[in-house]
Amino acid sequence: MKCTVCEIGCDISEGNYGRCNMYTNQNSKLIERFPNSYLTVLPITIETMPMVHFAPKNKFLQVSTVGCNFNCQGCISETLTSNADALSGALTKASPTDIISRAKTEECRGIVFCLNDPAASYYTFLNLAKEAKKANLWVGCSTNGYFTETALKSLIPYLDFVNIGLKGSSNARYKECGAKSAAPVFRNIRILHEAGVHVETSAMYINAGDEEILKAAEEVASVSKDIPLQVMRFVPFGEAKPELEPTINKSEHIVDQLRSILNHVYLFNSPGTEYLTTKCPICGNEIIKREFYGPMGCRTIESLDEGKCPCGWQVPLKGPINNEQFTEYGMLGGYRTTRAIEMAHAILFTLGIRDNEELGDILGDIIKEDFIRGLHDRIQQIDSWLELIKDLAMRTGREKEGNELIAFIQERVDKINEGSKLIKSCPTVYYSMGYPLFALNAERFETNLVEAAGGICVNKSLTRKGKPGVNISVNEINKLSPEMMFISGFLSSPASDYVQYCKKHGIDNKAVRIGNICNVPTGWDFGSPRWILGFMFLANTIHPEIYSFDLENEQKEFYKRFYGIDVENVVTNRDFSRPAITTTK
């Protein structure tokens, strides 16, 4: 029989599954394999979804399942979308009544399905949406928009808002993700918009993909120039090649071009960018000011009353701006949750767990809200990081491998601690992510490593917190007066762009004047046990008179012992769990 949920239209024979692996043919009926079963049920702010022009700062209950009807290279949710069977053990049964009760208890204004595509759990989402509307809750989702017209029209009466994730504009680009063509997506945007559903779009901006995103914007503009477009700067996860990642600077240039096509275009995955803020097109006032708030997310930090400029221009919002800002704890909520899962995966990988079925069984056991909640605190200090490795090694029967990894790390930590006794003076150090004005939080692991390596981290004086940091002003960074500046190895920018930004914005301190600005190597400062390489890099850089770790040999040994690969045959990516893309010579 033919599946009618999405336009891929799988022909599913009796007892078999469709492309997304989430539906089966049972007695000539299309049956959802894991009905009313959720991987996450967490409260979030709507900008984390992300959604920028619908009920800003309001609190929603995020639900997600597993599986997806697409297979896109570099997917941020790959762990959830590609391992449906393996992760099924982590799913928790919950009826629509259960979910609605949780939303009410958490004082949420609505329910949003995101992280994986609702097409993978269509009937579960449809039934939940129906009951949520009866309970006077808003309902929305983030989707690739590949529903059949029939499936979409059945869902529309219960939808208030939707984010359509565009893969590009061409049929070729959609075929890369396993779809047939681009047309159904743009058709569905028009159907949703004309039905009165609040529509926002998001699109990955891939290096050399200017034409794809520009033409996609033109397609959206043909429906309405007021539909917001969220430009997601591509970050190479999984097997995606590093050269596909555009710089923040280059991404801002494409946003400038896109703003000549659509009225509201924003840049995500770019810490420190000013291109998340809504400005009045008449007088240039900042109406809604936002900052980076984790992968694929943002946060409203300031707004004029109801999004209205003193000159009278109104941001086209649907729903009120909430007075209070809900703050998700740690990595709970939004796409930060996928990073937490990947961190656990990263440790398991170094313990030698490579088989997908075994990995899925283990992840299914640990992907629980309490584990993810506790994970955030356990990755902020060296000792607790080592305890986390020990914990996962014991859970998986890999005590020997865990002890070997811990011993490798501890030996190098001890050498740095021993060298610290020779330090006569500690330079002041600033740690940023992306652009200079996005400062990592005071208690972050990276800032703790700086101090353990003999620096005085000026981030420690910052009191406001974000995910994983906050925007600060030029005056603030100049007052911090760092002698050294480090750029995170995750969601990074080239040092040359960083310096250019400093000059353009009047950032003037000793580090800038003497050019003491360093990129931490990709994947070495956060998210995986490779942080020990970054720790040695920091020690070498902050105190070259004391430390002289041979980082090339250290990397070779780490990769060989804990990944089983030769470093000469890899290309480093941004992925936590998989260290690099293996190449052949």
Coordinates of C-alpha atoms in Angstrom, one line a residue:
M1 CA 0.0 0.0 0.0
K2 CA 1.0 3.6 -0.6
C3 CA 1.9 5.9 2.4
T4 CA 0.0 9.2 2.1
V5 CA 1.7 11.1 4.9
C6 CA 4.5 12.7 2.8
E7 CA 5.2 13.2 -0.9
I8 CA 7.8 10.5 -1.0
G9 CA 4.9 8.2 -1.2
C10 CA 6.5 4.9 -0.2
D11 CA 4.9 1.7 -1.4
I12 CA 4.9 -0.5 1.8
S13 CA 4.3 -4.2 1.4
E14 CA 2.7 -6.2 4.2
G15 CA 4.9 -6.3 7.3
N16 CA 7.5 -4.0 5.9
Y17 CA 8.4 -0.4 6.6
G18 CA 8.6 2.8 4.6
R19 CA 11.6 5.1 4.0
C20 CA 11.4 6.8 7.3
N21 CA 11.1 3.4 9.1
M22 CA 8.2 4.7 11.2
Y23 CA 5.2 3.2 9.5
T24 CA 4.3 -0.4 8.6
N25 CA 1.7 -2.2 6.6
Q26 CA -0.4 -4.3 8.9
N27 CA -3.4 -6.0 7.4
S28 CA -3.5 -3.5 4.6
K29 CA -3.6 -0.6 7.1
L30 CA -0.9 2.0 7.6
I31 CA 0.2 1.7 11.2
E32 CA 2.5 4.0 13.1
R33 CA 5.2 1.9 14.8
F34 CA 5.6 3.9 18.0
P35 CA 2.3 5.8 18.6
N36 CA 2.1 8.3 21.5
S37 CA 5.7 7.6 22.3
Y38 CA 8.1 10.6 22.9
L39 CA 11.8 11.0 23.3
T40 CA 11.6 14.4 24.9
V41 CA 8.8 16.4 26.6
L42 CA 10.4 19.6 27.8
P43 CA 9.3 23.3 28.4
I44 CA 11.1 25.8 26.2
T45 CA 10.9 29.4 25.1
I46 CA 9.5 29.6 21.5
E47 CA 12.6 31.3 20.1
T48 CA 14.5 28.1 20.9
M49 CA 12.3 26.2 18.4
P50 CA 13.1 28.6 16.7
M51 CA 10.3 31.0 16.0
V52 CA 10.8 34.8 16.0
H53 CA 7.5 36.5 15.1
F54 CA 5.1 34.3 17.0
A55 CA 4.4 35.1 20.7
P56 CA 8.0 36.1 21.6
K57 CA 9.3 35.0 25.0
N58 CA 6.3 32.7 25.6
K59 CA 6.8 29.3 27.1
F60 CA 5.8 26.1 25.1
L61 CA 6.0 22.4 25.8
Q62 CA 8.4 20.9 23.2
V63 CA 7.8 17.3 22.2
S64 CA 9.9 15.1 19.9
T65 CA 10.0 11.5 18.8
V66 CA 12.5 9.7 16.6
G67 CA 12.8 9.3 12.8
C68 CA 12.6 11.5 9.7
N69 CA 11.4 11.2 6.2
F70 CA 14.5 13.0 4.9
N71 CA 18.2 12.0 5.1
C72 CA 20.2 15.3 5.0
Q73 CA 24.0 15.4 5.2
G74 CA 25.2 17.2 8.4
C75 CA 21.8 17.0 10.1
I76 CA 22.0 18.4 13.7
S77 CA 19.4 15.8 14.8
E78 CA 21.1 12.9 13.1
T79 CA 21.2 10.8 16.3
L80 CA 17.5 11.1 16.6
T81 CA 16.6 10.8 12.9
S82 CA 18.9 7.9 11.8
N83 CA 18.6 5.5 14.7
A84 CA 14.9 5.1 15.2
D85 CA 14.9 1.4 16.0
A86 CA 17.9 1.7 18.3
L87 CA 16.4 4.6 20.2
S88 CA 12.9 3.2 20.5
G89 CA 13.8 1.9 24.0
A90 CA 14.2 5.5 25.2
L91 CA 10.7 6.4 24.1
T92 CA 8.1 7.1 26.8
K93 CA 4.4 6.4 26.3
A94 CA 2.2 9.4 26.9
S95 CA -1.4 10.0 25.8
P96 CA -2.5 13.4 24.5
T97 CA -4.2 14.0 27.9
D98 CA -0.8 13.3 29.6
I99 CA 1.0 15.8 27.4
I100 CA -1.7 18.5 27.8
S101 CA -1.6 18.0 31.6
R102 CA 2.2 18.5 31.5
A103 CA 1.8 21.7 29.5
K104 CA -0.8 23.0 31.9
T105 CA 1.3 22.1 34.9
E106 CA 4.4 23.8 33.4
E107 CA 2.2 26.9 32.6
C108 CA 3.0 26.6 28.9
R109 CA 1.0 28.6 26.3
G110 CA 1.1 25.8 23.8
I111 CA 2.8 22.7 22.4
V112 CA 5.4 22.5 19.7
F113 CA 6.8 19.4 17.8
C114 CA 10.4 19.9 16.9
L115 CA 13.9 18.2 16.8
N116 CA 12.7 15.5 14.4
D117 CA 10.0 15.9 11.7
P118 CA 6.4 15.4 12.7
A119 CA 5.9 13.5 9.4
A120 CA 7.6 10.6 11.2
S121 CA 4.9 10.6 13.9
Y122 CA 2.0 12.2 11.9
Y123 CA -0.9 10.5 13.6
T124 CA 0.5 11.0 17.1
F125 CA 1.0 14.7 16.3
L126 CA -2.4 15.1 14.7
N127 CA -4.3 13.5 17.7
L128 CA -2.2 15.6 20.1
A129 CA -2.9 18.8 18.1
K130 CA -6.7 18.1 18.1
E131 CA -6.8 17.7 21.9
A132 CA -4.5 20.6 22.5
K133 CA -6.8 22.9 20.6
K134 CA -9.7 21.8 22.7
A135 CA -7.6 22.7 25.7
N136 CA -7.1 26.3 24.3
L137 CA -3.4 25.7 23.7
W138 CA -1.4 27.0 20.7
V139 CA 0.0 24.3 18.5
G140 CA 3.0 24.5 16.2
C141 CA 5.8 22.4 14.7
S142 CA 9.1 22.6 12.8
T143 CA 9.0 20.5 9.7
N144 CA 10.6 20.0 6.3
G145 CA 7.2 20.7 4.9
Y146 CA 7.0 17.6 2.7
F147 CA 3.5 16.5 3.7
T148 CA 1.0 15.4 1.0
E149 CA -1.7 18.0 0.4
T150 CA -4.2 15.7 2.0
A151 CA -2.2 15.1 5.2
L152 CA -1.4 18.8 5.5
K153 CA -5.0 19.9 5.1
S154 CA -6.1 17.5 7.8
L155 CA -3.5 19.1 10.2
I156 CA -4.1 22.7 9.3
P157 CA -7.3 23.3 11.4
Y158 CA -5.2 22.5 14.5
L159 CA -2.1 24.5 13.6
D160 CA -1.3 28.0 14.8
F161 CA 2.3 28.3 13.6
V162 CA 4.9 26.4 11.7
N163 CA 8.6 26.6 10.7
I164 CA 9.3 25.2 7.3
G165 CA 12.9 24.1 7.0
L166 CA 14.0 24.7 3.4
K167 CA 16.8 22.5 2.0
G168 CA 17.3 24.9 -0.9
S169 CA 15.2 25.6 -4.0
S170 CA 16.3 23.1 -6.7
N171 CA 15.1 19.6 -7.3
A172 CA 18.7 18.4 -7.2
R173 CA 19.1 19.8 -3.6
Y174 CA 16.0 18.0 -2.4
K175 CA 17.0 14.8 -4.1
E176 CA 20.2 14.9 -2.0
C177 CA 18.0 14.6 1.0
G178 CA 16.0 11.8 -0.4
A179 CA 13.0 13.8 -1.7
K180 CA 11.6 13.8 -5.2
S181 CA 11.5 17.6 -5.9
A182 CA 11.2 21.0 -4.2
A183 CA 7.7 21.8 -5.4
P184 CA 5.7 20.3 -2.6
V185 CA 7.4 22.4 0.0
F186 CA 6.7 25.7 -1.7
R187 CA 3.1 24.6 -2.5
N188 CA 2.6 23.8 1.2
I189 CA 4.0 27.2 2.3
R190 CA 1.3 28.8 0.2
I191 CA -1.4 26.5 1.5
L192 CA -0.4 27.2 5.1
H193 CA -0.1 31.0 4.6
E194 CA -3.5 31.2 2.8
A195 CA -5.1 29.1 5.5
G196 CA -4.1 31.7 8.1
V197 CA -1.4 29.7 9.8
H198 CA 1.6 31.8 10.9
V199 CA 4.5 30.6 8.7
E200 CA 8.2 31.1 9.2
T201 CA 10.9 29.5 7.1
S202 CA 14.5 28.5 7.8
A203 CA 17.1 27.5 5.4
M204 CA 20.6 26.1 5.7
Y205 CA 23.2 28.4 4.1
I206 CA 26.0 26.1 2.8
N207 CA 29.2 27.5 1.4
A208 CA 28.8 28.1 -2.4
G209 CA 25.1 27.7 -2.0
D210 CA 24.2 31.3 -2.6
E211 CA 22.0 30.6 -5.6
E212 CA 20.0 27.9 -3.8
I213 CA 19.1 30.2 -0.8
L214 CA 18.4 33.3 -3.0
K215 CA 16.0 31.4 -5.2
A216 CA 14.4 29.8 -2.2
A217 CA 13.8 33.3 -0.8
E218 CA 12.3 34.4 -4.1
E219 CA 9.8 31.4 -3.9
V220 CA 8.8 32.4 -0.4
A221 CA 8.5 36.1 -1.4
S222 CA 6.0 35.1 -4.1
V223 CA 3.7 34.0 -1.3
S224 CA 4.5 36.9 1.1
K225 CA 7.5 39.2 1.6
D226 CA 6.6 39.3 5.3
I227 CA 7.3 35.6 5.9
P228 CA 10.4 35.6 8.1
L229 CA 13.5 33.6 6.8
Q230 CA 15.9 32.2 9.4
V231 CA 19.3 31.6 7.8
M232 CA 21.0 28.7 9.5
R233 CA 24.7 29.0 8.9
F234 CA 25.7 25.4 8.1
V235 CA 27.8 23.7 10.7
P236 CA 29.4 20.4 9.4
F237 CA 28.2 17.6 11.7
G238 CA 28.4 13.9 10.8
E239 CA 30.1 13.2 7.5
A240 CA 29.6 16.7 6.2
K241 CA 32.8 18.3 4.8
P242 CA 34.3 21.2 6.7
E243 CA 34.6 23.4 3.6
L244 CA 30.8 23.5 3.4
E245 CA 30.8 25.8 6.5
P246 CA 30.6 29.5 5.5
T247 CA 32.1 32.1 7.9
I248 CA 29.8 34.3 9.9
N249 CA 31.1 37.3 7.9
K250 CA 30.1 35.6 4.6
S251 CA 26.8 34.6 6.0
E252 CA 26.0 38.2 7.0
H253 CA 26.7 39.2 3.4
I254 CA 24.1 36.7 2.1
V255 CA 21.6 38.0 4.6
D256 CA 22.1 41.5 3.2
Q257 CA 21.2 40.2 -0.2
L258 CA 18.2 38.2 1.1
R259 CA 16.9 41.3 2.8
S260 CA 16.3 42.8 -0.6
I261 CA 14.0 39.9 -1.3
L262 CA 12.2 39.4 2.0
N263 CA 11.4 41.9 4.7
H264 CA 12.6 39.8 7.7
V265 CA 15.8 37.8 7.5
Y266 CA 17.8 36.6 10.5
L267 CA 21.1 34.8 10.9
F268 CA 21.4 31.8 13.3
N269 CA 24.3 29.6 14.4
S270 CA 26.5 32.7 14.5
P271 CA 27.3 33.8 18.1
G272 CA 27.8 37.6 18.3
T273 CA 26.1 38.5 15.1
E274 CA 23.9 41.6 15.0
Y275 CA 21.7 40.0 12.3
L276 CA 19.3 38.5 14.8
T277 CA 17.8 41.8 15.7
T278 CA 14.6 43.3 14.2
K279 CA 15.2 46.9 13.3
C280 CA 12.7 49.5 12.1
P281 CA 13.0 49.9 8.3
I282 CA 12.1 53.6 8.7
C283 CA 14.3 55.0 11.4
G284 CA 16.7 52.1 12.2
N285 CA 15.6 51.7 15.9
E286 CA 16.2 48.2 17.4
I287 CA 12.6 47.0 18.1
I288 CA 13.4 43.4 19.2
K289 CA 16.9 42.6 20.2
R290 CA 18.0 39.0 20.2
E291 CA 21.1 37.0 20.8
F292 CA 22.4 33.5 20.0
Y293 CA 21.0 30.9 22.4
G294 CA 22.5 27.6 21.3
P295 CA 22.4 25.8 18.0
M296 CA 19.5 26.7 15.8
G297 CA 18.1 29.0 18.6
C298 CA 18.0 32.6 19.7
R299 CA 16.7 34.6 22.7
T300 CA 14.8 37.9 23.0
I301 CA 16.8 40.1 25.4
E302 CA 15.1 43.5 24.8
S303 CA 11.9 44.7 23.0
L304 CA 9.9 47.8 22.7
D305 CA 6.2 47.6 23.8
E306 CA 4.4 45.1 21.6
G307 CA 7.1 45.4 19.0
K308 CA 6.2 48.9 17.9
C309 CA 8.6 51.6 17.0
P310 CA 8.1 55.2 18.3
C311 CA 7.7 56.2 14.7
G312 CA 4.7 54.0 14.4
W313 CA 6.1 51.0 12.5
Q314 CA 5.0 47.7 13.8
V315 CA 6.8 44.3 13.7
P316 CA 4.3 41.9 12.1
L317 CA 4.0 39.7 15.2
K318 CA 1.3 37.2 15.9
G319 CA 0.6 36.8 19.6
P320 CA 1.8 38.9 22.5
I321 CA 5.4 39.4 23.7
N322 CA 5.5 37.8 27.1
N323 CA 6.8 39.9 30.0
E324 CA 8.9 37.2 31.6
Q325 CA 11.6 35.1 30.1
F326 CA 11.6 31.4 30.8
T327 CA 15.1 29.9 31.1
E328 CA 15.7 26.3 30.2
Y329 CA 18.1 24.5 32.6
G330 CA 21.4 23.5 31.1
M331 CA 20.9 21.6 27.8
L332 CA 17.2 20.8 28.4
G333 CA 15.1 22.0 25.5
G334 CA 15.6 23.0 21.9
Y335 CA 18.5 21.6 19.8
R336 CA 20.8 21.9 22.8
T337 CA 19.3 18.5 23.8
T338 CA 20.7 16.9 20.6
R339 CA 24.2 18.2 21.6
A340 CA 23.8 16.6 25.1
I341 CA 23.0 13.3 23.4
E342 CA 26.0 13.6 21.1
M343 CA 28.3 14.3 24.1
A344 CA 27.3 11.0 25.6
H345 CA 27.8 9.4 22.2
A346 CA 31.3 11.0 22.0
I347 CA 32.4 9.3 25.2
L348 CA 30.9 6.0 24.2
F349 CA 32.8 6.2 20.9
T350 CA 36.1 6.6 22.7
L351 CA 35.2 3.5 24.8
G352 CA 35.0 1.5 21.7
I353 CA 31.3 1.3 21.2
R354 CA 30.9 1.7 17.5
D355 CA 28.1 -0.8 16.6
N356 CA 24.9 1.1 15.9
E357 CA 22.6 -1.4 17.6
E358 CA 24.7 -1.6 20.8
L359 CA 25.1 2.2 20.8
G360 CA 21.3 2.6 20.4
D361 CA 20.6 0.3 23.3
I362 CA 22.9 2.3 25.5
L363 CA 21.7 5.7 24.4
G364 CA 18.2 4.5 24.9
D365 CA 19.0 3.7 28.5
I366 CA 20.6 7.1 29.3
I367 CA 18.6 9.5 27.2
K368 CA 16.4 10.5 30.0
E369 CA 15.6 14.0 31.3
D370 CA 17.5 13.4 34.6
F371 CA 20.6 12.3 32.8
I372 CA 20.7 15.2 30.4
R373 CA 19.9 17.6 33.3
G374 CA 22.8 16.2 35.3
L375 CA 25.1 16.1 32.3
H376 CA 25.3 19.9 32.1
D377 CA 26.8 20.1 35.6
R378 CA 29.2 17.2 35.1
I379 CA 31.0 18.7 32.0
Q380 CA 32.0 22.0 33.7
Q381 CA 34.9 20.7 35.8
I382 CA 37.8 18.3 35.1
D383 CA 37.1 16.0 38.0
S384 CA 33.4 15.7 37.2
W385 CA 34.3 15.1 33.5
L386 CA 36.4 12.1 34.5
E387 CA 33.7 10.8 36.8
L388 CA 31.3 11.0 33.8
I389 CA 33.6 8.9 31.8
K390 CA 33.9 6.4 34.7
D391 CA 30.1 6.3 35.0
L392 CA 29.4 5.6 31.3
A393 CA 32.2 3.0 31.3
M394 CA 30.6 1.2 34.2
R395 CA 27.1 1.4 32.6
T396 CA 28.4 -0.2 29.5
G397 CA 30.9 -2.8 30.9
R398 CA 33.8 -0.9 29.4
E399 CA 35.7 -0.3 32.7
K400 CA 39.1 -1.2 31.2
E401 CA 38.6 1.2 28.2
G402 CA 37.3 3.9 30.6
N403 CA 40.3 3.6 32.9
E404 CA 42.7 3.8 30.0
L405 CA 41.0 7.0 28.8
I406 CA 40.9 8.5 32.3
A407 CA 44.6 7.6 32.8
F408 CA 45.6 9.3 29.5
I409 CA 43.7 12.5 30.5
Q410 CA 44.8 12.5 34.1
E411 CA 48.5 12.1 33.2
R412 CA 48.4 15.3 31.1
V413 CA 46.3 17.1 33.7
D414 CA 48.9 16.3 36.3
K415 CA 51.7 17.6 34.1
I416 CA 49.9 20.9 33.7
N417 CA 49.2 21.1 37.4
E418 CA 52.9 20.5 38.1
G419 CA 53.9 23.1 35.7
S420 CA 51.6 25.7 37.3
K421 CA 53.9 25.8 40.3
L422 CA 56.5 27.6 38.1
I423 CA 54.1 30.3 37.0
K424 CA 55.2 33.8 38.1
S425 CA 52.4 35.9 36.6
C426 CA 49.0 35.0 35.0
P427 CA 47.9 36.9 31.9
T428 CA 44.3 38.0 31.5
V429 CA 42.3 35.9 29.0
Y430 CA 39.0 36.4 27.2
Y431 CA 37.1 33.4 25.8
S432 CA 34.5 34.0 23.1
M433 CA 32.5 32.0 20.6
G434 CA 32.0 33.2 17.0
Y435 CA 32.4 37.0 17.1
P436 CA 34.3 39.0 19.8
L437 CA 31.2 40.3 21.5
F438 CA 29.8 36.9 22.4
A439 CA 31.4 35.9 25.7
L440 CA 31.2 32.4 27.1
N441 CA 29.5 32.1 30.5
A442 CA 31.6 32.6 33.6
E443 CA 31.2 29.0 34.8
R444 CA 31.8 27.3 31.5
F445 CA 34.3 24.4 31.2
E446 CA 36.4 26.4 28.7
T447 CA 36.8 29.3 31.2
N448 CA 37.7 26.8 33.9
L449 CA 40.4 25.3 31.6
V450 CA 41.9 28.7 31.0
E451 CA 42.4 29.2 34.8
A452 CA 43.7 25.7 35.3
A453 CA 46.2 26.4 32.5
G454 CA 47.5 29.5 34.3
G455 CA 45.4 32.3 32.9
I456 CA 43.0 34.8 34.6
C457 CA 39.8 34.4 32.7
V458 CA 38.0 37.8 32.6
N459 CA 34.7 36.1 31.7
K460 CA 34.5 35.2 35.3
S461 CA 33.4 38.7 36.1
L462 CA 30.3 38.5 33.9
T463 CA 27.1 38.0 35.8
R464 CA 24.5 37.7 33.0
K465 CA 24.1 34.2 31.6
G466 CA 22.9 32.7 28.3
K467 CA 23.4 29.5 26.3
P468 CA 26.4 29.1 26.2
G469 CA 27.2 32.8 26.7
V470 CA 25.9 36.4 26.2
N471 CA 26.4 39.4 24.0
I472 CA 28.4 42.1 25.7
S473 CA 29.1 45.7 24.6
V474 CA 32.3 47.2 23.1
N475 CA 32.7 49.2 26.4
E476 CA 32.4 46.0 28.4
I477 CA 35.0 44.1 26.4
N478 CA 37.4 47.1 26.5
K479 CA 37.0 47.4 30.3
L480 CA 37.8 43.7 30.6
S481 CA 41.1 44.5 29.0
P482 CA 42.3 41.0 28.1
E483 CA 45.9 40.3 27.2
M484 CA 44.9 37.2 25.2
M485 CA 41.7 36.3 23.4
F486 CA 40.6 32.8 22.4
I487 CA 38.0 31.8 19.8
S488 CA 36.1 28.6 20.6
G489 CA 36.6 25.7 18.3
F490 CA 32.8 25.3 18.0
L491 CA 30.6 27.7 16.0
S492 CA 33.8 29.6 15.3
S493 CA 35.1 32.3 13.0
P494 CA 38.5 32.8 11.5
A495 CA 40.9 35.0 13.5
S496 CA 41.2 37.3 10.5
D497 CA 37.5 38.0 10.5
Y498 CA 37.6 38.4 14.3
V499 CA 40.4 41.0 14.1
Q500 CA 38.5 42.8 11.3
Y501 CA 35.4 42.9 13.5
C502 CA 37.4 44.4 16.4
K503 CA 38.8 47.2 14.2
K504 CA 35.4 48.0 12.7
H505 CA 33.6 48.1 16.1
G506 CA 36.3 49.9 18.1
I507 CA 37.4 47.0 20.2
D508 CA 40.7 48.1 21.6
N509 CA 42.7 46.2 24.2
K510 CA 46.2 44.7 24.5
A511 CA 45.3 41.4 22.9
V512 CA 44.0 43.2 19.8
R513 CA 46.9 45.7 19.6
I514 CA 49.6 42.9 19.7
G515 CA 47.6 40.4 17.7
N516 CA 47.3 37.9 20.6
I517 CA 44.2 36.2 19.3
C518 CA 44.0 32.5 18.8
N519 CA 41.6 30.0 17.3
V520 CA 41.2 26.9 19.5
P521 CA 41.5 23.9 17.1
T522 CA 38.1 22.5 16.0
G523 CA 36.7 20.0 18.5
W524 CA 39.3 20.5 21.2
D525 CA 37.6 22.6 23.8
F526 CA 34.1 21.3 24.3
G527 CA 31.8 18.4 23.8
S528 CA 34.1 15.3 23.8
P529 CA 37.1 13.9 25.6
R530 CA 39.3 15.6 23.0
W531 CA 39.1 18.6 25.4
I532 CA 42.4 17.3 26.8
L533 CA 44.1 18.2 23.6
G534 CA 42.6 21.7 23.9
F535 CA 43.8 21.9 27.5
M536 CA 47.3 21.3 26.4
F537 CA 46.9 23.8 23.6
L538 CA 45.8 26.4 26.1
A539 CA 48.7 25.7 28.4
N540 CA 51.2 25.9 25.5
T541 CA 49.7 29.2 24.4
I542 CA 49.2 30.9 27.7
H543 CA 52.6 29.9 29.2
P544 CA 55.0 28.9 26.4
E545 CA 57.9 29.5 28.8
I546 CA 56.6 26.5 30.9
Y547 CA 54.7 24.2 28.6
S548 CA 55.8 22.6 25.4
F549 CA 53.4 19.7 24.7
D550 CA 54.0 18.1 21.3
L551 CA 50.4 18.6 20.1
E552 CA 50.9 16.8 16.8
N553 CA 52.1 13.6 18.5
E554 CA 49.5 14.0 21.3
Q555 CA 46.7 14.1 18.7
K556 CA 48.2 11.1 16.8
E557 CA 48.3 9.1 20.0
F558 CA 44.8 10.1 21.1
Y559 CA 43.2 9.3 17.7
K560 CA 45.0 6.0 17.4
R561 CA 44.3 4.7 20.9
F562 CA 40.7 5.9 21.3
Y563 CA 39.4 6.1 17.8
G564 CA 41.4 3.5 16.1
I565 CA 42.4 5.8 13.2
D566 CA 45.5 7.5 11.9
V567 CA 45.3 11.2 12.2
E568 CA 46.9 11.6 8.7
N569 CA 43.7 10.1 7.2
V570 CA 41.1 12.3 8.8
V571 CA 39.6 15.7 8.1
T572 CA 38.4 17.4 11.3
N573 CA 34.7 18.3 11.6
R574 CA 32.5 20.0 14.2
D575 CA 30.9 16.8 15.3
F576 CA 31.3 15.8 19.0
S577 CA 30.6 12.1 18.6
R578 CA 32.6 11.3 15.5
P579 CA 36.1 12.9 15.6
A580 CA 36.5 13.4 11.9
I581 CA 35.7 12.3 8.3
T582 CA 37.9 9.4 7.4
T583 CA 39.5 9.9 4.0
T584 CA 41.4 7.6 1.7
K585 CA 44.7 8.3 0.1

